Coordinates of C-alpha atoms in Angstrom, one line a residue:
M1 CA 0.0 -0.1 0.0
T2 CA 1.3 3.5 -1.0
S3 CA 1.9 5.7 1.8
I4 CA 2.5 9.6 2.1
R5 CA 4.6 11.3 4.5
S6 CA 5.3 14.7 5.6
F7 CA 8.5 15.8 6.7
S8 CA 10.8 18.9 7.4
L9 CA 14.4 19.4 5.7
R10 CA 17.3 20.5 7.7
R11 CA 20.0 22.0 5.5
P12 CA 23.4 20.3 5.5
M13 CA 26.5 22.4 6.1
R14 CA 27.3 24.8 3.4
L15 CA 30.3 25.7 1.6
D16 CA 31.3 28.8 0.0
V17 CA 32.5 28.6 -3.6
L18 CA 36.1 27.8 -3.5
T19 CA 38.6 28.7 -6.3
N20 CA 41.7 27.0 -4.3
V21 CA 41.3 23.5 -5.3
S22 CA 43.2 21.9 -2.4
I23 CA 41.2 23.5 0.2
G24 CA 38.1 22.7 -1.7
V25 CA 38.8 19.3 -1.4
V26 CA 39.5 19.1 2.0
L27 CA 36.3 21.2 3.0
A28 CA 34.2 19.5 0.4
C29 CA 35.0 16.0 1.8
V30 CA 33.4 17.1 5.1
S31 CA 30.3 18.5 3.8
A32 CA 29.6 16.0 1.0
S33 CA 30.2 13.0 3.3
C34 CA 27.3 14.5 5.5
S35 CA 25.1 15.6 2.4
A36 CA 25.7 12.1 0.7
Q37 CA 24.5 10.3 3.8
A38 CA 21.7 12.3 4.3
I39 CA 20.4 12.2 0.4
E40 CA 21.1 8.4 0.6
Q41 CA 19.0 8.1 3.6
A42 CA 16.3 10.4 2.0
D43 CA 16.4 8.2 -1.2
D44 CA 15.9 4.8 0.9
E45 CA 12.9 6.5 2.8
T46 CA 11.3 7.6 -0.4
A47 CA 11.8 4.4 -1.9
D48 CA 10.2 2.5 1.1
K49 CA 7.6 5.2 2.1
G50 CA 6.4 6.8 -1.2
I51 CA 6.4 10.7 -1.6
G52 CA 7.4 13.0 0.7
I53 CA 5.7 16.2 1.5
L54 CA 7.1 19.5 2.5
H55 CA 5.3 22.8 2.9
V56 CA 7.3 25.2 1.5
R57 CA 5.6 28.7 2.2
G58 CA 2.2 30.3 1.6
N59 CA 0.1 28.1 -1.1
V60 CA 3.2 26.1 -2.0
Y61 CA 4.3 22.5 -1.4
M62 CA 7.3 20.5 -2.4
L63 CA 6.8 16.7 -3.1
V64 CA 9.9 14.5 -3.3
G65 CA 9.7 11.4 -5.3
E66 CA 12.2 8.7 -6.1
T67 CA 13.1 10.2 -9.4
A68 CA 12.4 14.1 -9.4
N69 CA 10.5 16.9 -7.2
V70 CA 7.1 18.4 -8.0
T71 CA 5.7 21.8 -7.0
V72 CA 2.2 21.9 -6.0
Q73 CA 0.3 25.1 -5.2
V74 CA -3.3 24.7 -3.5
G75 CA -6.0 27.0 -2.6
D76 CA -9.8 27.5 -3.1
E77 CA -9.8 27.5 -6.9
G78 CA -8.1 24.2 -7.1
V79 CA -4.4 22.7 -7.5
L80 CA -1.6 23.7 -9.7
L81 CA 1.3 21.3 -10.4
V82 CA 4.8 21.8 -11.5
D83 CA 6.0 18.7 -13.3
T84 CA 4.4 15.1 -12.7
M85 CA 7.3 12.7 -11.9
V86 CA 7.7 9.4 -13.9
E87 CA 4.7 7.5 -15.1
T88 CA 5.0 4.6 -12.6
S89 CA 4.7 7.2 -9.8
S90 CA 1.4 8.6 -11.0
E91 CA -0.7 6.8 -8.5
Q92 CA 1.4 7.9 -5.6
L93 CA 1.4 11.5 -6.9
I94 CA -2.2 11.7 -7.2
K95 CA -2.8 10.6 -3.7
A96 CA -0.1 13.0 -2.3
V97 CA -2.1 15.7 -4.0
Q98 CA -5.2 14.5 -2.7
S99 CA -3.7 14.5 0.7
L100 CA -3.2 18.2 0.5
S101 CA -6.4 19.4 -1.1
D102 CA -9.8 18.1 -1.9
K103 CA -9.8 20.3 -5.0
P104 CA -9.3 18.9 -8.6
V105 CA -5.9 19.6 -10.6
R106 CA -6.6 22.5 -12.6
H107 CA -3.2 23.3 -14.2
I108 CA -0.3 21.5 -15.0
I109 CA 3.2 23.1 -15.9
N110 CA 6.1 21.3 -17.6
T111 CA 9.5 22.7 -16.8
H112 CA 10.7 20.6 -19.9
S113 CA 10.4 17.4 -21.8
H114 CA 12.3 14.6 -19.9
S115 CA 10.2 11.4 -18.7
D116 CA 11.1 11.9 -15.1
H117 CA 9.3 15.2 -15.0
I118 CA 6.4 14.7 -17.4
G119 CA 5.7 10.9 -17.1
G120 CA 2.6 11.4 -15.2
N121 CA 1.2 13.9 -17.3
A122 CA -1.5 11.7 -18.8
A123 CA -2.9 10.1 -15.4
V124 CA -2.6 13.5 -13.5
S125 CA -4.2 15.6 -16.3
M126 CA -7.0 13.1 -16.6
A127 CA -7.7 12.8 -13.0
G128 CA -8.0 16.7 -13.0
D129 CA -10.6 19.2 -14.2
A130 CA -10.2 21.9 -16.9
L131 CA -11.6 25.2 -15.1
F132 CA -11.8 27.0 -18.3
N133 CA -12.4 24.2 -20.7
R134 CA -9.1 24.6 -22.5
N135 CA -8.1 21.1 -23.3
Q136 CA -8.4 19.6 -26.8
G137 CA -11.5 17.9 -27.5
A138 CA -13.4 19.3 -24.3
T139 CA -17.1 19.9 -25.0
D140 CA -18.2 20.3 -21.3
E141 CA -16.6 22.2 -18.5
G142 CA -14.1 19.6 -16.8
E143 CA -14.2 17.0 -19.7
G144 CA -10.5 16.4 -21.1
G145 CA -8.9 16.7 -17.8
A146 CA -6.6 19.6 -16.5
P147 CA -4.6 21.7 -19.1
I148 CA -1.0 21.1 -19.6
Y149 CA 1.4 24.2 -20.2
S150 CA 4.9 24.2 -21.5
H151 CA 7.1 25.9 -23.8
E152 CA 6.5 25.2 -27.3
N153 CA 10.0 23.4 -27.9
V154 CA 8.6 20.8 -25.1
L155 CA 5.6 20.1 -27.5
N156 CA 7.9 19.9 -30.6
T157 CA 10.1 17.5 -28.8
I158 CA 7.5 15.2 -27.3
S159 CA 5.5 15.0 -30.5
V160 CA 8.3 13.3 -32.6
Q161 CA 9.9 11.3 -29.9
E162 CA 9.9 7.3 -29.9
P163 CA 8.3 5.6 -28.4
A164 CA 5.4 7.9 -28.8
L165 CA 3.6 9.5 -25.5
P166 CA -0.1 9.2 -25.5
L167 CA -1.9 12.3 -27.0
E168 CA -3.3 12.9 -23.3
A169 CA 0.3 13.4 -22.0
W170 CA 1.2 16.1 -24.6
P171 CA 1.1 19.8 -23.5
T172 CA -2.2 21.5 -24.6
S173 CA -1.4 25.0 -24.1
T174 CA 2.2 26.2 -25.2
Y175 CA 3.8 29.5 -25.2
F176 CA 6.4 30.9 -27.6
T177 CA 7.2 34.2 -26.0
A178 CA 9.6 35.0 -23.2
S179 CA 7.1 34.3 -20.8
K180 CA 3.6 33.1 -19.8
D181 CA 1.4 34.6 -16.7
L182 CA -1.5 32.5 -14.9
Y183 CA -3.4 34.3 -11.9
F184 CA -4.5 31.3 -9.6
N185 CA -5.4 30.8 -6.0
G186 CA -4.9 34.3 -5.2
E187 CA -1.4 34.9 -6.5
A188 CA 0.5 35.4 -9.8
V189 CA 2.3 32.6 -11.3
R190 CA 4.9 33.7 -13.8
I191 CA 6.5 31.3 -16.4
F192 CA 9.8 32.3 -17.8
H193 CA 11.5 30.3 -20.7
Q194 CA 15.2 29.9 -20.5
P195 CA 16.5 29.1 -24.0
N196 CA 19.2 26.3 -24.6
A197 CA 19.8 26.0 -20.8
H198 CA 19.2 22.3 -19.5
T199 CA 17.2 21.8 -22.9
D200 CA 15.8 24.1 -25.4
G201 CA 12.5 24.3 -23.7
D202 CA 13.1 25.1 -20.0
S203 CA 10.7 26.9 -18.0
V204 CA 11.3 28.6 -14.6
V205 CA 8.1 29.2 -12.6
F206 CA 8.0 32.0 -10.0
F207 CA 4.9 31.9 -7.4
R208 CA 5.0 35.6 -6.7
G209 CA 2.8 35.6 -3.6
S210 CA 4.5 32.8 -2.1
D211 CA 7.9 34.0 -3.0
V212 CA 8.9 30.5 -4.3
I213 CA 10.7 29.7 -7.7
S214 CA 10.3 26.1 -9.1
A215 CA 13.5 25.7 -11.2
G216 CA 13.2 22.3 -12.9
D217 CA 16.6 20.5 -13.8
I218 CA 18.2 24.0 -14.5
F219 CA 19.0 23.8 -10.9
I220 CA 19.6 20.4 -8.9
T221 CA 21.6 19.7 -5.8
T222 CA 22.4 15.9 -6.4
G223 CA 25.2 16.3 -9.2
Y224 CA 26.5 18.3 -12.1
P225 CA 23.7 19.6 -14.4
Y226 CA 22.7 17.4 -17.3
I227 CA 23.3 19.2 -20.4
D228 CA 21.1 17.5 -23.2
I229 CA 23.0 18.6 -26.1
E230 CA 20.5 16.8 -28.4
K231 CA 17.7 19.0 -27.1
G232 CA 19.6 22.2 -27.4
G233 CA 21.2 22.3 -23.8
T234 CA 24.3 24.3 -23.4
I235 CA 26.6 25.2 -20.1
D236 CA 26.3 28.8 -21.2
G237 CA 22.6 28.6 -21.1
I238 CA 22.3 26.8 -17.9
I239 CA 24.7 29.7 -16.3
A240 CA 22.5 32.3 -17.9
A241 CA 19.3 30.7 -16.4
L242 CA 20.7 30.4 -13.0
N243 CA 21.8 34.3 -13.3
R244 CA 18.0 34.6 -14.0
I245 CA 16.9 32.7 -10.9
I246 CA 19.4 34.7 -8.8
E247 CA 18.1 38.0 -10.1
M248 CA 14.5 37.1 -9.3
A249 CA 15.3 35.7 -5.8
V250 CA 15.6 38.1 -2.7
P251 CA 17.5 36.8 0.3
A252 CA 16.7 37.6 4.0
A253 CA 19.3 38.2 6.6
L254 CA 23.0 37.5 6.1
Q255 CA 22.0 36.2 2.6
E256 CA 20.2 33.2 4.0
G257 CA 16.4 32.4 3.7
G258 CA 14.3 34.9 1.8
T259 CA 13.0 33.5 -1.7
L260 CA 13.0 29.6 -1.8
I261 CA 14.0 27.8 -4.6
I262 CA 12.6 23.9 -5.4
P263 CA 15.2 22.2 -7.6
G264 CA 14.2 19.4 -9.8
H265 CA 16.3 16.9 -7.7
G266 CA 17.4 17.5 -4.3
R267 CA 16.9 19.6 -1.1
L268 CA 14.9 22.7 -0.9
C269 CA 17.2 25.7 -1.3
D270 CA 17.5 29.6 -0.9
E271 CA 19.5 32.1 -3.2
S272 CA 22.8 31.8 -1.6
E273 CA 22.8 28.0 -2.6
V274 CA 22.0 28.7 -6.3
V275 CA 24.9 31.3 -6.3
E276 CA 27.3 28.6 -5.2
Y277 CA 26.0 26.3 -7.9
R278 CA 26.3 29.2 -10.4
D279 CA 30.0 29.9 -9.2
M280 CA 30.6 26.3 -9.5
L281 CA 29.7 26.1 -13.0
T282 CA 31.3 29.3 -14.0
I283 CA 34.6 28.0 -12.5
V284 CA 34.6 24.7 -14.2
R285 CA 33.8 26.4 -17.5
S286 CA 36.7 28.7 -17.1
M287 CA 39.1 26.0 -16.1
I288 CA 38.0 24.1 -19.4
Q289 CA 38.3 27.1 -21.5
E290 CA 42.0 27.8 -20.0
R291 CA 43.0 24.4 -21.2
I292 CA 41.4 24.7 -24.6
N293 CA 43.3 27.9 -25.1
E294 CA 46.4 26.0 -24.3
G295 CA 45.9 23.8 -27.1
M296 CA 44.4 20.7 -24.8
S297 CA 42.9 17.8 -26.6
L298 CA 39.5 16.6 -24.7
D299 CA 41.6 13.6 -23.4
E300 CA 44.2 16.0 -22.1
V301 CA 41.6 18.0 -20.4
L302 CA 39.9 14.9 -18.8
A303 CA 43.1 13.9 -17.3
T304 CA 43.8 17.3 -15.7
R305 CA 40.4 16.8 -13.7
P306 CA 39.0 20.4 -13.9
T307 CA 36.1 19.5 -11.9
F308 CA 38.4 17.7 -9.0
G309 CA 37.6 20.5 -6.3
F310 CA 33.9 19.7 -6.5
D311 CA 33.8 16.1 -7.6
V312 CA 33.2 15.0 -4.0
R313 CA 30.1 17.0 -3.7
Y314 CA 28.7 16.6 -7.2
G315 CA 30.8 14.0 -9.4
A316 CA 29.7 10.7 -10.6
D317 CA 32.0 7.8 -12.0
S318 CA 29.0 5.8 -13.2
G319 CA 25.3 6.1 -14.0
F320 CA 23.3 8.0 -16.4
W321 CA 25.6 11.2 -16.1
T322 CA 29.1 10.9 -15.1
T323 CA 31.8 13.6 -14.3
D324 CA 33.4 12.8 -17.6
Q325 CA 30.4 13.1 -19.7
F326 CA 29.8 16.5 -18.1
V327 CA 33.3 17.8 -18.9
E328 CA 33.0 16.4 -22.5
A329 CA 29.9 18.3 -23.0
I330 CA 31.4 21.6 -21.9
Y331 CA 34.6 21.0 -23.9
N332 CA 32.8 20.4 -27.1
E333 CA 30.5 23.4 -26.7
L334 CA 33.4 25.6 -26.0
A335 CA 35.6 24.3 -28.7
R336 CA 32.9 24.8 -31.2
Q337 CA 32.4 28.3 -30.1
G338 CA 36.4 28.7 -30.9
M339 CA 35.9 27.6 -34.4
H340 CA 33.6 30.3 -35.2

């Protein structure tokens, strides 16, 4: 039987961004060993106990699943979701949402096209209700399920991918401009397109009244960002998107607290942690660029381990996205720029 749990998050020890690699390794080992243990424990708990629920602020909650985070806004008008996890988590996700509100899901926003964030689109949408009768094929209010919003590049990607997703999982309301606005449950919800970041269709969602940003996979705390080159992802675009989030966020006392940021994967954060992540990526990019300027090949750059000072916290030697793949993606992007 699926269970749903509420919990609170304690922030692990934080590190300032370090340019001195040797100091970075020593300090990162202390912090990352604690963080890795906490993340591993959280993953075990999620696998055993279902989806975790964290009240972030105001109308906004963070749902922590085995594969990704979901942002939920609840209120008198209904429920709005940012992303829907994987398809196999749909039943758990719907039950978690129902534990927060007895109102129907009215809106779904997809931050990008990857299956760990849109896999539950069909099930969650069809379990919801179209408040303004926007869905394709709807003839009566509520028929057809809740509308799914995304940048048009997400729909373009989904429409040609194999194996094909069911039509019920496709975005039904896309935008092609720099932003899109909603007003729901008494607060403004602003959706910003971040071109060529993690993919070419990334959206950042800002809940203005609750002062919470849902970042999707532009910002994660569990590793180096995945740069989906085939879908238009770039390191420069990710850094630009992080700068956009930093510009939107406002910290409280001593640069802590204030605007809260929900990452695509990992723990709840504030602006200072986005700054650290941005600075880390900027340092790694600069180190790889310096080696390219020196005429080094990809193998030579990999041998110098330009991410060494951050690998304990973010690195991976195996799995879907390794440190070497991350370095290779940046190298190839910067090398192409140098050829123009």
